[in-house]
Amino acid sequence: HLAMLRYSGLAALVALLAAIIGSQAARSNDDGDTAAMAETGNTLLQKDHLRTSKALSMGVLSVTQGACTVDGDCVTSPSFPSPYGDSQSCSISVHENGRAITVERFHTEPAYDKLFVNGEAFSGLRGPAGKYPSTGRPITWTSDNSMPGAGWKICLPATQTGAPTPTMTAAPTRPPTMPPTQTTTTTTTADPTMQP
């Protein structure tokens, strides 16, 4: 719903700027002024669109370059679920550490079309399942100029709380054992030479 509200706000801003530019153009007799105002209006719209797009995609992932698409906690190759195209690339920023990647679909041209996570390349049917991307390194995608694959969709679900940490399991303890008790028998006999 928040995305719809922001989109509605952007649409209202576009309509307002179009009305301002239109009214200014009607008042102006100089074509140079009209063109300059239209260009300024377009620049403002582009800047606002970029700001709005970044605000909408600032979940755990955001696409900073290219045609990949963020969908909630997931990101997809360009045109997904359709095959991606030739000579495409994108860069995806990760905004939260400690989440392992899940792969919903991964099919690229083996060895040529690659998804990089923390510098490690994934292609073919081998996706980055279980990898923990770093906020300091973008996830990047590149396809070569032939044989595009079916595409990919990877996610960073929020249900995980971080990288697994090894746990130490203590060895079972036994109650201390006591040494067996020894019984000593003493026999005394009376000395016949001793008299009372």
mmCIF file of C-alpha atoms in Angstrom:
data_model
loop_
_atom_site.group_PDB
_atom_site.id
_atom_site.type_symbol
_atom_site.label_atom_id
_atom_site.label_comp_id
_atom_site.label_asym_id
_atom_site.label_seq_id
_atom_site.Cartn_x
_atom_site.Cartn_y
_atom_site.Cartn_z
ATOM 1 C CA HIS A 1 0.000 0.000 0.000
ATOM 2 C CA LEU A 2 2.905 2.323 0.760
ATOM 3 C CA ALA A 3 4.205 1.840 -2.776
ATOM 4 C CA MET A 4 0.804 2.790 -4.190
ATOM 5 C CA LEU A 5 0.700 5.924 -2.025
ATOM 6 C CA ARG A 6 4.143 6.972 -3.184
ATOM 7 C CA TYR A 7 3.245 6.200 -6.793
ATOM 8 C CA SER A 8 0.040 8.263 -6.452
ATOM 9 C CA GLY A 9 2.137 11.111 -5.040
ATOM 10 C CA LEU A 10 4.482 10.874 -8.012
ATOM 11 C CA ALA A 11 1.541 10.902 -10.432
ATOM 12 C CA ALA A 12 0.148 14.015 -8.723
ATOM 13 C CA LEU A 13 3.546 15.708 -8.974
ATOM 14 C CA VAL A 14 3.763 14.856 -12.689
ATOM 15 C CA ALA A 15 0.291 16.306 -13.297
ATOM 16 C CA LEU A 16 1.149 19.490 -11.357
ATOM 17 C CA LEU A 17 4.428 20.038 -13.214
ATOM 18 C CA ALA A 18 2.741 19.373 -16.562
ATOM 19 C CA ALA A 19 0.091 21.996 -15.719
ATOM 20 C CA ILE A 20 2.742 24.541 -14.687
ATOM 21 C CA ILE A 21 4.811 23.928 -17.802
ATOM 22 C CA GLY A 22 1.708 24.105 -19.989
ATOM 23 C CA SER A 23 0.531 27.402 -18.483
ATOM 24 C CA GLN A 24 3.998 28.933 -18.740
ATOM 25 C CA ALA A 25 4.300 27.789 -22.346
ATOM 26 C CA ALA A 26 0.987 29.427 -23.198
ATOM 27 C CA ARG A 27 2.159 32.746 -21.747
ATOM 28 C CA SER A 28 5.537 32.711 -23.438
ATOM 29 C CA ASN A 29 6.051 33.930 -26.985
ATOM 30 C CA ASP A 30 9.702 32.957 -27.062
ATOM 31 C CA ASP A 31 10.320 29.350 -28.169
ATOM 32 C CA GLY A 32 13.658 29.312 -26.321
ATOM 33 C CA ASP A 33 11.984 30.045 -22.965
ATOM 34 C CA THR A 34 9.352 27.365 -23.566
ATOM 35 C CA ALA A 35 11.964 24.744 -24.455
ATOM 36 C CA ALA A 36 14.089 25.646 -21.417
ATOM 37 C CA MET A 37 11.093 25.392 -19.096
ATOM 38 C CA ALA A 38 10.084 22.031 -20.565
ATOM 39 C CA GLU A 39 13.634 20.752 -20.137
ATOM 40 C CA THR A 40 13.718 21.971 -16.520
ATOM 41 C CA GLY A 41 10.377 20.287 -15.850
ATOM 42 C CA ASN A 42 11.625 17.015 -17.346
ATOM 43 C CA THR A 43 14.808 17.168 -15.253
ATOM 44 C CA LEU A 44 12.778 17.703 -12.084
ATOM 45 C CA LEU A 45 10.520 14.785 -12.976
ATOM 46 C CA GLN A 46 13.508 12.515 -13.621
ATOM 47 C CA LYS A 47 15.152 13.446 -10.316
ATOM 48 C CA ASP A 48 11.906 12.909 -8.398
ATOM 49 C CA HIS A 49 11.362 9.569 -10.142
ATOM 50 C CA LEU A 50 14.869 8.429 -9.143
ATOM 51 C CA ARG A 51 14.291 9.502 -5.534
ATOM 52 C CA THR A 52 10.925 7.714 -5.458
ATOM 53 C CA SER A 53 12.335 4.573 -7.073
ATOM 54 C CA LYS A 54 15.154 4.413 -4.537
ATOM 55 C CA ALA A 55 12.725 4.966 -1.661
ATOM 56 C CA LEU A 56 10.486 2.160 -2.920
ATOM 57 C CA SER A 57 13.357 -0.289 -3.264
ATOM 58 C CA MET A 58 15.185 0.358 0.003
ATOM 59 C CA GLY A 59 14.213 -2.967 1.532
ATOM 60 C CA VAL A 60 16.935 -5.525 2.035
ATOM 61 C CA LEU A 61 17.843 -5.257 -1.691
ATOM 62 C CA SER A 62 17.933 -2.476 -4.281
ATOM 63 C CA VAL A 63 18.981 -2.412 -7.921
ATOM 64 C CA THR A 64 21.570 0.334 -8.362
ATOM 65 C CA GLN A 65 22.248 -0.254 -12.071
ATOM 66 C CA GLY A 66 20.634 -2.279 -14.842
ATOM 67 C CA ALA A 67 17.312 -3.960 -15.560
ATOM 68 C CA CYS A 68 17.098 -6.478 -12.715
ATOM 69 C CA THR A 69 13.949 -6.169 -10.613
ATOM 70 C CA VAL A 70 13.416 -6.157 -6.851
ATOM 71 C CA ASP A 71 10.263 -7.876 -5.635
ATOM 72 C CA GLY A 72 10.048 -7.633 -1.833
ATOM 73 C CA ASP A 73 13.020 -9.554 -0.396
ATOM 74 C CA CYS A 74 13.760 -11.086 -3.818
ATOM 75 C CA VAL A 75 15.543 -9.925 -6.955
ATOM 76 C CA THR A 76 15.190 -11.292 -10.484
ATOM 77 C CA SER A 77 17.064 -11.261 -13.757
ATOM 78 C CA PRO A 78 15.786 -8.816 -16.398
ATOM 79 C CA SER A 79 12.389 -9.811 -17.901
ATOM 80 C CA PHE A 80 11.850 -12.608 -15.355
ATOM 81 C CA PRO A 81 9.924 -14.954 -15.531
ATOM 82 C CA SER A 82 10.659 -14.661 -19.258
ATOM 83 C CA PRO A 83 14.224 -15.331 -20.431
ATOM 84 C CA TYR A 84 16.725 -12.494 -19.970
ATOM 85 C CA GLY A 85 18.357 -10.854 -22.989
ATOM 86 C CA ASP A 86 21.834 -10.757 -24.503
ATOM 87 C CA SER A 87 24.508 -8.364 -23.191
ATOM 88 C CA GLN A 88 22.682 -7.383 -20.005
ATOM 89 C CA SER A 89 24.086 -6.467 -16.627
ATOM 90 C CA CYS A 90 22.935 -5.148 -13.295
ATOM 91 C CA SER A 91 24.222 -4.349 -9.839
ATOM 92 C CA ILE A 92 22.239 -5.081 -6.679
ATOM 93 C CA SER A 93 23.000 -3.593 -3.273
ATOM 94 C CA VAL A 94 22.375 -5.595 -0.113
ATOM 95 C CA HIS A 95 21.290 -3.455 2.843
ATOM 96 C CA GLU A 96 21.338 -6.048 5.628
ATOM 97 C CA ASN A 97 23.938 -8.659 6.565
ATOM 98 C CA GLY A 98 23.156 -12.055 8.035
ATOM 99 C CA ARG A 99 20.606 -13.368 5.552
ATOM 100 C CA ALA A 100 21.266 -16.487 3.494
ATOM 101 C CA ILE A 101 20.208 -16.527 -0.147
ATOM 102 C CA THR A 102 17.425 -18.869 -1.190
ATOM 103 C CA VAL A 103 17.075 -19.717 -4.881
ATOM 104 C CA GLU A 104 13.579 -19.932 -6.326
ATOM 105 C CA ARG A 105 14.840 -20.444 -9.888
ATOM 106 C CA PHE A 106 18.274 -20.392 -11.483
ATOM 107 C CA HIS A 107 18.997 -21.216 -15.120
ATOM 108 C CA THR A 108 21.656 -19.291 -17.045
ATOM 109 C CA GLU A 109 23.989 -20.065 -19.926
ATOM 110 C CA PRO A 110 26.693 -22.131 -18.183
ATOM 111 C CA ALA A 111 30.091 -20.401 -17.821
ATOM 112 C CA TYR A 112 29.019 -17.303 -19.790
ATOM 113 C CA ASP A 113 26.055 -15.663 -18.044
ATOM 114 C CA LYS A 114 27.009 -15.186 -14.394
ATOM 115 C CA LEU A 115 25.657 -13.946 -11.106
ATOM 116 C CA PHE A 116 28.398 -12.889 -8.687
ATOM 117 C CA VAL A 117 27.905 -13.016 -4.909
ATOM 118 C CA ASN A 118 30.858 -11.846 -2.794
ATOM 119 C CA GLY A 119 33.022 -12.252 -5.904
ATOM 120 C CA GLU A 120 32.035 -15.903 -6.473
ATOM 121 C CA ALA A 121 30.498 -16.675 -9.903
ATOM 122 C CA PHE A 122 27.350 -18.759 -10.320
ATOM 123 C CA SER A 123 26.021 -19.971 -13.685
ATOM 124 C CA GLY A 124 24.163 -22.810 -15.343
ATOM 125 C CA LEU A 125 21.880 -24.499 -12.818
ATOM 126 C CA ARG A 126 24.181 -23.765 -9.861
ATOM 127 C CA GLY A 127 22.742 -20.816 -7.963
ATOM 128 C CA PRO A 128 24.042 -19.151 -4.799
ATOM 129 C CA ALA A 129 21.749 -20.975 -2.341
ATOM 130 C CA GLY A 130 22.985 -20.676 1.235
ATOM 131 C CA LYS A 131 25.473 -17.882 0.499
ATOM 132 C CA TYR A 132 25.511 -14.840 2.786
ATOM 133 C CA PRO A 133 25.998 -11.687 0.685
ATOM 134 C CA SER A 134 27.854 -8.784 2.259
ATOM 135 C CA THR A 135 26.536 -5.239 2.444
ATOM 136 C CA GLY A 136 29.979 -4.074 1.321
ATOM 137 C CA ARG A 137 29.917 -5.920 -2.024
ATOM 138 C CA PRO A 138 27.093 -5.682 -4.568
ATOM 139 C CA ILE A 139 25.602 -8.747 -6.189
ATOM 140 C CA THR A 140 26.288 -8.356 -9.928
ATOM 141 C CA TRP A 141 24.824 -9.956 -13.042
ATOM 142 C CA THR A 142 26.229 -10.157 -16.582
ATOM 143 C CA SER A 143 25.080 -12.000 -19.692
ATOM 144 C CA ASP A 144 27.124 -12.365 -22.850
ATOM 145 C CA ASN A 145 25.944 -11.681 -26.398
ATOM 146 C CA SER A 146 24.370 -15.073 -27.173
ATOM 147 C CA MET A 147 22.179 -17.907 -25.881
ATOM 148 C CA PRO A 148 20.227 -16.317 -23.005
ATOM 149 C CA GLY A 149 18.876 -18.635 -20.329
ATOM 150 C CA ALA A 150 15.509 -18.869 -18.601
ATOM 151 C CA GLY A 151 16.591 -16.496 -15.827
ATOM 152 C CA TRP A 152 16.836 -16.450 -12.064
ATOM 153 C CA LYS A 153 15.119 -15.354 -8.891
ATOM 154 C CA ILE A 154 16.975 -15.223 -5.589
ATOM 155 C CA CYS A 155 15.665 -14.101 -2.211
ATOM 156 C CA LEU A 156 16.956 -12.985 1.178
ATOM 157 C CA PRO A 157 14.090 -14.053 3.434
ATOM 158 C CA ALA A 158 13.620 -12.202 6.698
ATOM 159 C CA THR A 159 12.909 -15.361 8.671
ATOM 160 C CA GLN A 160 16.589 -16.043 9.113
ATOM 161 C CA THR A 161 18.391 -14.362 11.951
ATOM 162 C CA GLY A 162 21.960 -14.671 10.793
ATOM 163 C CA ALA A 163 24.735 -16.960 9.782
ATOM 164 C CA PRO A 164 24.710 -20.207 11.659
ATOM 165 C CA THR A 165 27.113 -20.215 14.545
ATOM 166 C CA PRO A 166 28.736 -23.403 15.698
ATOM 167 C CA THR A 167 27.582 -24.568 19.088
ATOM 168 C CA MET A 168 29.704 -26.462 21.527
ATOM 169 C CA THR A 169 28.005 -29.451 23.059
ATOM 170 C CA ALA A 170 29.399 -30.444 26.410
ATOM 171 C CA ALA A 171 30.254 -34.072 26.894
ATOM 172 C CA PRO A 172 27.783 -35.846 29.114
ATOM 173 C CA THR A 173 28.855 -35.819 32.733
ATOM 174 C CA ARG A 174 28.607 -38.716 35.166
ATOM 175 C CA PRO A 175 28.291 -38.427 38.859
ATOM 176 C CA PRO A 176 31.631 -38.978 40.507
ATOM 177 C CA THR A 177 32.270 -42.570 41.481
ATOM 178 C CA MET A 178 33.707 -43.493 44.815
ATOM 179 C CA PRO A 179 36.333 -46.175 45.051
ATOM 180 C CA PRO A 180 34.957 -49.399 46.358
ATOM 181 C CA THR A 181 35.010 -49.562 50.137
ATOM 182 C CA GLN A 182 37.417 -52.020 51.660
ATOM 183 C CA THR A 183 36.591 -53.981 54.711
ATOM 184 C CA THR A 184 39.358 -54.948 57.037
ATOM 185 C CA THR A 185 38.949 -57.725 59.524
ATOM 186 C CA THR A 186 41.140 -57.757 62.569
ATOM 187 C CA THR A 187 41.461 -60.856 64.617
ATOM 188 C CA THR A 188 42.892 -60.704 68.053
ATOM 189 C CA THR A 189 44.001 -63.631 70.037
ATOM 190 C CA ALA A 190 44.987 -63.633 73.631
ATOM 191 C CA ASP A 191 48.635 -64.092 74.439
ATOM 192 C CA PRO A 192 48.901 -66.983 76.881
ATOM 193 C CA THR A 193 51.972 -65.528 78.520
ATOM 194 C CA MET A 194 50.238 -62.440 79.531
ATOM 195 C CA GLN A 195 48.218 -62.597 82.572
ATOM 196 C CA PRO A 196 45.757 -60.223 83.938
#
